[in-house]
XYZ file of C-alpha atoms in Angstrom:
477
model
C 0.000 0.000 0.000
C 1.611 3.231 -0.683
C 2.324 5.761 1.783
C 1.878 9.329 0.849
C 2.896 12.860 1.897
C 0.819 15.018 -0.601
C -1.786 17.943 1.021
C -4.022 15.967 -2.103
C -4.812 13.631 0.638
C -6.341 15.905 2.740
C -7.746 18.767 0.226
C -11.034 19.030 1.768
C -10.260 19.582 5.184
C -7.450 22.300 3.594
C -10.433 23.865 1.760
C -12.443 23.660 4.739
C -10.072 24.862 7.131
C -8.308 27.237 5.514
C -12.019 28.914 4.326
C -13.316 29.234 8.206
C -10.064 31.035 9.319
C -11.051 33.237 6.259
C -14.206 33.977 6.620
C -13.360 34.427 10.605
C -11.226 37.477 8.910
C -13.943 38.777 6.863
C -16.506 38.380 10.171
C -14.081 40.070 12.374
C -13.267 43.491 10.138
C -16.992 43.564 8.826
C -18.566 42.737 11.859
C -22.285 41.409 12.166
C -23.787 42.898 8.841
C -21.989 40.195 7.391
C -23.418 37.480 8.492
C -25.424 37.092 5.079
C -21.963 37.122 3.021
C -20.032 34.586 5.299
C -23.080 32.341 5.324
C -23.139 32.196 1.224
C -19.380 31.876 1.032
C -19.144 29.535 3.373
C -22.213 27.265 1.507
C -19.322 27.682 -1.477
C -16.659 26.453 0.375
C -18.711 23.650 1.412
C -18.988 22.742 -1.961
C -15.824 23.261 -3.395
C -14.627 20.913 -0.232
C -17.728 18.455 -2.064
C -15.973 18.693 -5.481
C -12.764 17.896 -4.218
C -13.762 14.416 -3.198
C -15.582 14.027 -6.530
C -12.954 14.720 -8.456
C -10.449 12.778 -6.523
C -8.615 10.203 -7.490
C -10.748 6.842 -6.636
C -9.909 3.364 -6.319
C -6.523 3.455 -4.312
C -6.247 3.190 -1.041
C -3.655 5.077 0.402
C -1.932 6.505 3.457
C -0.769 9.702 4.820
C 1.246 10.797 7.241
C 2.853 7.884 8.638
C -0.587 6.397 8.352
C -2.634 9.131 10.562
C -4.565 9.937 7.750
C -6.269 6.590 5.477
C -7.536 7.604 2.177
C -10.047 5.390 0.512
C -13.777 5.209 -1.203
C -15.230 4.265 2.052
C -13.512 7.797 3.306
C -14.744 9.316 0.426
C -18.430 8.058 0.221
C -18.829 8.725 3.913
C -17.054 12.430 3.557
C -19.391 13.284 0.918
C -22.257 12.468 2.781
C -20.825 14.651 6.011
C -20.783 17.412 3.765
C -23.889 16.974 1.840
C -25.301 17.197 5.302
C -23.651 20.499 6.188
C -24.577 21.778 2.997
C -27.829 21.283 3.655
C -28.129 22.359 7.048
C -26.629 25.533 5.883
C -29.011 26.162 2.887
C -31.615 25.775 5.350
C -30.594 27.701 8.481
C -30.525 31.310 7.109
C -34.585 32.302 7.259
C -34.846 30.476 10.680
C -31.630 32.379 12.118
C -33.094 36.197 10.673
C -36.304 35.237 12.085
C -35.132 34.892 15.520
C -32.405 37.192 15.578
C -29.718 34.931 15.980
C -27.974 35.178 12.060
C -24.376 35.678 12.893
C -21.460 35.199 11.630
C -20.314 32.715 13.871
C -22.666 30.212 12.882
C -21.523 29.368 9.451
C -17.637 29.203 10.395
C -18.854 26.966 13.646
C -20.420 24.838 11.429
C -17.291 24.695 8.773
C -14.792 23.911 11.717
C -17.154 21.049 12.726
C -17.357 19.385 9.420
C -13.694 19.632 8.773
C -13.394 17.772 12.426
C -15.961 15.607 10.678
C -13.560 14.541 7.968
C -10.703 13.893 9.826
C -12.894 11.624 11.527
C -13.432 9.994 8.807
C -10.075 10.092 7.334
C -8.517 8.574 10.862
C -5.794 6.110 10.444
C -4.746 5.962 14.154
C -6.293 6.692 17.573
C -4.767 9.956 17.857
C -6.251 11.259 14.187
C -9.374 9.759 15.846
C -9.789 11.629 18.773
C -8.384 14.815 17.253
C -11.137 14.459 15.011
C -13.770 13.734 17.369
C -13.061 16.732 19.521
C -12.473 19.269 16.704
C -15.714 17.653 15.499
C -17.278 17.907 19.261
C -16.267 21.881 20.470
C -18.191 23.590 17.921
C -21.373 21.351 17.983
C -21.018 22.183 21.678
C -21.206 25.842 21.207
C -23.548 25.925 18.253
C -26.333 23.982 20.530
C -26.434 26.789 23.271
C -26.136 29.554 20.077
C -29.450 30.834 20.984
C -28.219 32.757 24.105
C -31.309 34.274 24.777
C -33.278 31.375 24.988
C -33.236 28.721 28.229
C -34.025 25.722 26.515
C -31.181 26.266 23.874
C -29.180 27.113 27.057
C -29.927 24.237 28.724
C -29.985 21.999 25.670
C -25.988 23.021 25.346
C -24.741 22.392 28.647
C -26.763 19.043 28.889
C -24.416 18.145 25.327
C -21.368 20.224 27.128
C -21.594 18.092 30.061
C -22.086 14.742 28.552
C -20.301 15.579 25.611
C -16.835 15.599 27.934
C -17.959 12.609 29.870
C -18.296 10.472 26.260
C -14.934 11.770 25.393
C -12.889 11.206 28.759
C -14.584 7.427 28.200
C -13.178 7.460 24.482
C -9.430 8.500 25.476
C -9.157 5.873 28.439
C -10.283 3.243 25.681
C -7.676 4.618 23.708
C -4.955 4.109 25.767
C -5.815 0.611 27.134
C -6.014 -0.308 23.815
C -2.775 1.189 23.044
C -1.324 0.076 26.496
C -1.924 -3.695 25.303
C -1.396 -3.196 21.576
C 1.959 -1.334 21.553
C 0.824 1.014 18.540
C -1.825 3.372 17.449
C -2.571 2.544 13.912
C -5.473 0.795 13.471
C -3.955 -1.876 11.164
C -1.056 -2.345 13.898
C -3.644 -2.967 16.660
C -5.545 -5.585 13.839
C -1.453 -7.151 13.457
C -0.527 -7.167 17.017
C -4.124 -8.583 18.608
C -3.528 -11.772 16.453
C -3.440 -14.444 18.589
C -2.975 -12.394 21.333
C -6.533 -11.253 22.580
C -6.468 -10.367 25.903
C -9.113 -9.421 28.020
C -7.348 -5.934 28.723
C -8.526 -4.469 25.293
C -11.346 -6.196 25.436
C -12.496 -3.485 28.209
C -10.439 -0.766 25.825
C -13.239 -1.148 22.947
C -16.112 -1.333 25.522
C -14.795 2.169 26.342
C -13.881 3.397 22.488
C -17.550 2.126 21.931
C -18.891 4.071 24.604
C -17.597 7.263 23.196
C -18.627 6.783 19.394
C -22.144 5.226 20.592
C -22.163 8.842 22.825
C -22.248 10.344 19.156
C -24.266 8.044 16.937
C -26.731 8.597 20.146
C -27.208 5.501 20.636
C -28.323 3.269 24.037
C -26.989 3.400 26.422
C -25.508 6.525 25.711
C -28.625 8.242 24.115
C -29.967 10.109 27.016
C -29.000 13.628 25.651
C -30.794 13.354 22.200
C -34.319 14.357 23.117
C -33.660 17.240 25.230
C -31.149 18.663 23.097
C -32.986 17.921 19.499
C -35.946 19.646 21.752
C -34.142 22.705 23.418
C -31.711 23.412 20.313
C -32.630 26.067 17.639
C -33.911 23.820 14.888
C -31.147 23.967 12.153
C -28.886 23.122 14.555
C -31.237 20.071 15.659
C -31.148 19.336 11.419
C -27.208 19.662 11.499
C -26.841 17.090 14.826
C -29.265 14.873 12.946
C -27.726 14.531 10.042
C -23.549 15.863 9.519
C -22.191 14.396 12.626
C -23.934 10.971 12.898
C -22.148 10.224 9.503
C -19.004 10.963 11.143
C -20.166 9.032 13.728
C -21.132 5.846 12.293
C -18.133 5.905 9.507
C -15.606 5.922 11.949
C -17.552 3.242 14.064
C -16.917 1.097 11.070
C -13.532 1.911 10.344
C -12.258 1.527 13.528
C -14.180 -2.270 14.120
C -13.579 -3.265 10.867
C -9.378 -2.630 10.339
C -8.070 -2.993 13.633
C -10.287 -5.254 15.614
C -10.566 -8.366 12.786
C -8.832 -10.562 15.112
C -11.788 -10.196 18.387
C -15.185 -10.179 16.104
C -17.031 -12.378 18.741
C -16.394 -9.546 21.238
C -17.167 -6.330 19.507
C -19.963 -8.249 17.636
C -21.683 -8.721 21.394
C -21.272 -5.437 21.865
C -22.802 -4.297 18.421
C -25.686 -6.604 19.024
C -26.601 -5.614 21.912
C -26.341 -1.652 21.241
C -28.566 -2.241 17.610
C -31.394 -4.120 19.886
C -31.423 -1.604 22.689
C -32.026 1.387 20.142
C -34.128 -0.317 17.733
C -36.661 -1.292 20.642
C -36.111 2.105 22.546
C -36.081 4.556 19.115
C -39.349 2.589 17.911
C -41.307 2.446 21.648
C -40.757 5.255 23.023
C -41.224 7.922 19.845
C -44.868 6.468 20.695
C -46.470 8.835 23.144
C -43.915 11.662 21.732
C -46.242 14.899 20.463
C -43.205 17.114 20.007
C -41.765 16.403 15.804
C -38.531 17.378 17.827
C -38.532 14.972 20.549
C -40.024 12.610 17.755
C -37.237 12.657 15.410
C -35.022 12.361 18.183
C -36.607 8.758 19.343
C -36.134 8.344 15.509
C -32.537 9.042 15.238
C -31.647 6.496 17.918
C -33.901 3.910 16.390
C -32.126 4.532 13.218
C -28.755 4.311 14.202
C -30.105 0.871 15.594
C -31.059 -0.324 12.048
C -27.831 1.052 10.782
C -25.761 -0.822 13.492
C -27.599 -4.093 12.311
C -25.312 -4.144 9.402
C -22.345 -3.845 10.991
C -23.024 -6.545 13.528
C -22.481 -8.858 10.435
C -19.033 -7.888 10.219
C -18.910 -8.519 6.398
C -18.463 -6.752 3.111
C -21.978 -7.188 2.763
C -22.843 -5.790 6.120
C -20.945 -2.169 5.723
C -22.382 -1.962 2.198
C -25.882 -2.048 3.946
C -24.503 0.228 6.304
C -23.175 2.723 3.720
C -27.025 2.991 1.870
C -28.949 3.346 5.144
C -27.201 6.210 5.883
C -27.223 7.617 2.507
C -30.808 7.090 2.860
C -31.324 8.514 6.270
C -29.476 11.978 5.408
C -31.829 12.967 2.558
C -34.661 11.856 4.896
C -33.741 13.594 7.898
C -33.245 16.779 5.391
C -36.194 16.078 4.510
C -37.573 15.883 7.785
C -36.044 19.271 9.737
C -37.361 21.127 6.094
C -40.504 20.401 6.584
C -40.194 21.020 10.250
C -38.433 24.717 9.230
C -41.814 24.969 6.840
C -44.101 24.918 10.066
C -44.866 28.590 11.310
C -47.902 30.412 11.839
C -47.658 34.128 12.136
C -44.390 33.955 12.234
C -44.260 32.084 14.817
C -42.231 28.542 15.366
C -44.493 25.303 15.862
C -43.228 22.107 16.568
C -45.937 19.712 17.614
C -47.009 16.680 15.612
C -50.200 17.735 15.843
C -49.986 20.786 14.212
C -49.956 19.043 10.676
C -53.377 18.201 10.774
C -55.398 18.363 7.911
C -52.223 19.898 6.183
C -53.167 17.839 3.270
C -56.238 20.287 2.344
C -54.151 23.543 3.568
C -50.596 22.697 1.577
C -51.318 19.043 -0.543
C -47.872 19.496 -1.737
C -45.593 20.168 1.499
C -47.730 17.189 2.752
C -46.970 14.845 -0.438
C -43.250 15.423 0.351
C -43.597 14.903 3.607
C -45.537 12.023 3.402
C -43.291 10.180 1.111
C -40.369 10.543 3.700
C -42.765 9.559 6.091
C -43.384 5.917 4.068
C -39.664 5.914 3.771
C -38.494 6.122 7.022
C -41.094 3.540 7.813
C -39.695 1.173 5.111
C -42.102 0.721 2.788
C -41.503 -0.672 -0.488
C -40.623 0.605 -3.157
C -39.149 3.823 -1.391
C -35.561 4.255 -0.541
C -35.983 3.710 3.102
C -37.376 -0.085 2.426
C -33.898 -1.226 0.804
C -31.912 0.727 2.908
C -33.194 -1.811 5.781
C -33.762 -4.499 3.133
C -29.910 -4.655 2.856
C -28.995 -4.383 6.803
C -31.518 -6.808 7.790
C -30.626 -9.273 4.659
C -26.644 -8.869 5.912
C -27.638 -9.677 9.221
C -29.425 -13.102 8.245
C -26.405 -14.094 5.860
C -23.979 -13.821 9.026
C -26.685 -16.011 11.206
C -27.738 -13.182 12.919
C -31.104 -14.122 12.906
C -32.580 -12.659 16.285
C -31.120 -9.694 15.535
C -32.787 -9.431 12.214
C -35.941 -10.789 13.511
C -35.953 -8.072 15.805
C -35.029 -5.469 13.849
C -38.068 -6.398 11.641
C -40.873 -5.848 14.276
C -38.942 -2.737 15.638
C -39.784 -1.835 11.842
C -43.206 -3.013 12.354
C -43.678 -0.814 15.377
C -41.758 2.385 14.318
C -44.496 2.322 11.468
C -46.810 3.169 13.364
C -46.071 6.672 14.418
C -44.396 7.294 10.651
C -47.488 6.131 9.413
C -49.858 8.027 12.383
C -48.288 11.620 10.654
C -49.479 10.770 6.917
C -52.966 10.042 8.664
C -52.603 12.901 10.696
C -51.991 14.935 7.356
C -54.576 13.572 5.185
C -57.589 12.546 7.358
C -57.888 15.088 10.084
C -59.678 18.055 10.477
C -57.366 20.875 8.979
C -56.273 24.022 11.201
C -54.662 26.886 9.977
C -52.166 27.017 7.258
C -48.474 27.471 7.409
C -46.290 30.613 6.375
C -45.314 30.632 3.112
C -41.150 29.539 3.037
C -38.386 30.293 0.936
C -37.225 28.425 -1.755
C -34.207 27.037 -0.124
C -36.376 24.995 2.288
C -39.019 23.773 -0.043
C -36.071 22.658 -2.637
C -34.413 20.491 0.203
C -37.859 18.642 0.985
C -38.989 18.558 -2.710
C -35.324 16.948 -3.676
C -35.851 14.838 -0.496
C -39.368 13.454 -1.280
C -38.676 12.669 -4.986
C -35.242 11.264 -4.030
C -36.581 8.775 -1.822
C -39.556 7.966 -4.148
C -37.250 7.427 -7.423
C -34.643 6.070 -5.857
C -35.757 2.664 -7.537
C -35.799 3.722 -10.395
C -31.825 5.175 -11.279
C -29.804 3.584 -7.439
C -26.596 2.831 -10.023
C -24.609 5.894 -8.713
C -25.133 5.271 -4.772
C -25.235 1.521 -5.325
C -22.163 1.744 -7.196
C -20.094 4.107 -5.230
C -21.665 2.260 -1.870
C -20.139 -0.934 -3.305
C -16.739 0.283 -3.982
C -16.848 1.966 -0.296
C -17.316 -1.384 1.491
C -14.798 -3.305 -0.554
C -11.896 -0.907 -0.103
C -12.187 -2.136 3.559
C -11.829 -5.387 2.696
């Protein structure tokens, strides 16, 4: 494999990086009335970062920096997705953030210092690029959650993620170094080398507590408690940008890290993979029940998600991360999808954010609630959406590694998660209506327009994710 010096290898995080400090320049000297130019330039940079992957050089795998820094497709396919996320997020943020007197600067750069801590997530060849990743990644999510100052539950909603944000973190180094304490090294494919035949029960207990600080981000149980109250209390494009940007990060890494350097010990992270997919599943697709907040809702759905996601993993195979790789492809444009609708919902002027409030909303705005409700089927997996093969391909990963409870389970987690996907279409259609929605800009409606009619042709062109989703998994391999 050859080992590489070039900045090539890590072009996006230059463009990303070198655009916040920037635009940090251009915010300082201009001050707040230019909050509206930062914002745009930094949706560019975003993008040029987006190009850069496309136009990289695919197929090889290669390694940078004395191996801190692993470029590959699966890098690549889960970098574009981080961004795509951003990107979004961004596009959508501006009329919320003039509305309630909160468009600054700040935000935009925040949210291009997270991504590019997002990518070297991603990118992570060794525990240290890891965890330098993770926190560049984790300080600015930490500051944009409390970035409505004025408001309590924002407040409270970022020192909640502040608080248990460190505690994840402090769990994730002292993995780290157990694992390096009874591996010798730091690279990921030295830890794979030096655990053959030579599993001891040491980092055993070093990937419990490595897995306790990625579940912490991928929000999943037992680590989930701070989703709801912080997808509830934060302003909602930041609640779109957790939801969607940093679980990528999340989850890639997850994969990379269990997949290249712990081959050698797949009965014991497999336990532990198994047993985090069921306990989110079950909890995302229960308890989003009795939820009448679309907040607190999605936030029940994010865990479940990650849940279904997980199930591919478990299998440990090529197979499994490929089914991995197209649920989450799936579940960004969904959850865009999602938090644009949920931006579309103001009366007056004024924020709403129960379920309820989309009653009858297919009478008052048939085509807001056609988008919405095709997302909706999605996310509840039914055929022939995107959303049914994205769990058609975990769950039929799961069954050819013999996982079969776990698939079984996942299935009537499925089953029950319906319901309340399903309860929002009826909601939509069959109600009595109440008062119709401010008209939005076209930024939002695009994102849930392109997010509806990507999940309902998906079927019908899936060669370019399918295909790039393919190559992702095998370069693992």
């Amino acid at each position: 494999m050859p080992v590489d010096y070039s900045i090539s290898l890590i072009l996006p995080e230059v463009i990303l990086g070198a655009g916040a400090l920037a635009l940090l320049m251009v915010g300082a000297f201009r001050g707040e009335k230019s909050a509206a130019l930062v914002t745009g330039l930094s949706i560019a940079v975003i993008a040029f970062a987006l190009l850069g992957i496309c136009f990289a050089h695919h197929g090889d795998t290669l390694l940078g920096y004395d191996g801190a820094v692993v470029q590959d497709n699966f890098g690549r396919f889960m970098s574009a997705l981080a961004l795509i996320g951003s990107l979004g997020t961004l596009v959508m943020a501006v009329p919320f953030l003039r509305r309630e007197g909160i468009h600054k600067f700040e935000f935009p750069i925040l949210i291009l210092l997270s991504t590019m801590g997002m990518l070297v997530l991603i990118s992570a060849g060794n525990l240290i690029t890891l965890y330098l990743g993770f926190e560049m990644m984790s300080l600015a999510l930490y500051v944009i959650a409390a970035f409505h100052r004025d408001d309590v539950r924002a407040s409270e909603a970022g020192l909640k993620y502040f608080v248990l944000g460190a505690l994840s973190s402090g769990l994730l180094l002292y993995g780290c170094s157990l694992i390096y304490g009874f591996a010798g090294t730091v690279a990921f494919r030295g830890i794979a080398s030096a655990l053959v035949g030579h599993q001891g029960i040491g980092v055993v207990f070093g990937l419990v507590f490595l897995s306790a600080g990625l579940a912490f981000k991928m929000s999943t149980v037992p680590f989930h408690m701070w989703t709801p109250d912080v997808y509830e209390g934060a302003p909602t494009p930041v609640t779109a940008f957790f939801a969607t940007a940093p679980k990528m990060a999340a989850v890639a890494i997850a994969v990379r890290v269990i997949i290249t350097a712990f081959p050698g010990i797949q009965l014991e992270w497999q336990q532990i993979i198994i047993f985090i997919s069921i306990c989110s599943m079950l909890l995302g697709s229960f308890a989003a029940i009795g939820q009448t907040n679309f907040k607190r809702l999605m936030a029940y759905s994010a865990i479940g998600n990650m849940g279904f996601a997980l199930t591919g993993l478990a299998a440990g195979t090529e197979q499994g991360v490929y089914g991995v790789l197209i649920y989450m492809a799936a579940y960004l444009v969904m959850t865009l999808g999602v938090f644009a609708a949920m931006l579309s919902m103001q009366r007056n002027g004024r924020a709403i954010e129960t379920v309820a409030d989309l009653s009858g909303l297919g009478q008052t705005n048939p085509v807001m609630a056609f988008f919405l409700a095709m997302i909706m089927f999605s996310l509840a997996g039914v055929p022939p959406l995107a959303g049914f093969f994205a769990k058609f391909y975990v769950f039929q990963a799961a069954i050819q590694a013999n996982l079969y409870t776990l698939a079984v389970v996942g299935v009537l987690a499925s089953v029950v998660a319906a319901f309340y996907y399903l309860r929002i279409v009826k909601m939509m259609y069959f109600d009595p209506s109440a008062e119709p929605f401010d008209r939005q800009g076209g930024a939002v409606r695009a994102v849930l327009a392109i997010s509806g009619l990507v999940m309902l042709f998906f079927w019908v062109y899936p060669a370019p994710v399918v295909g790039a989703a393919t190559a992702a998994a095998h370069s693992l391999f």
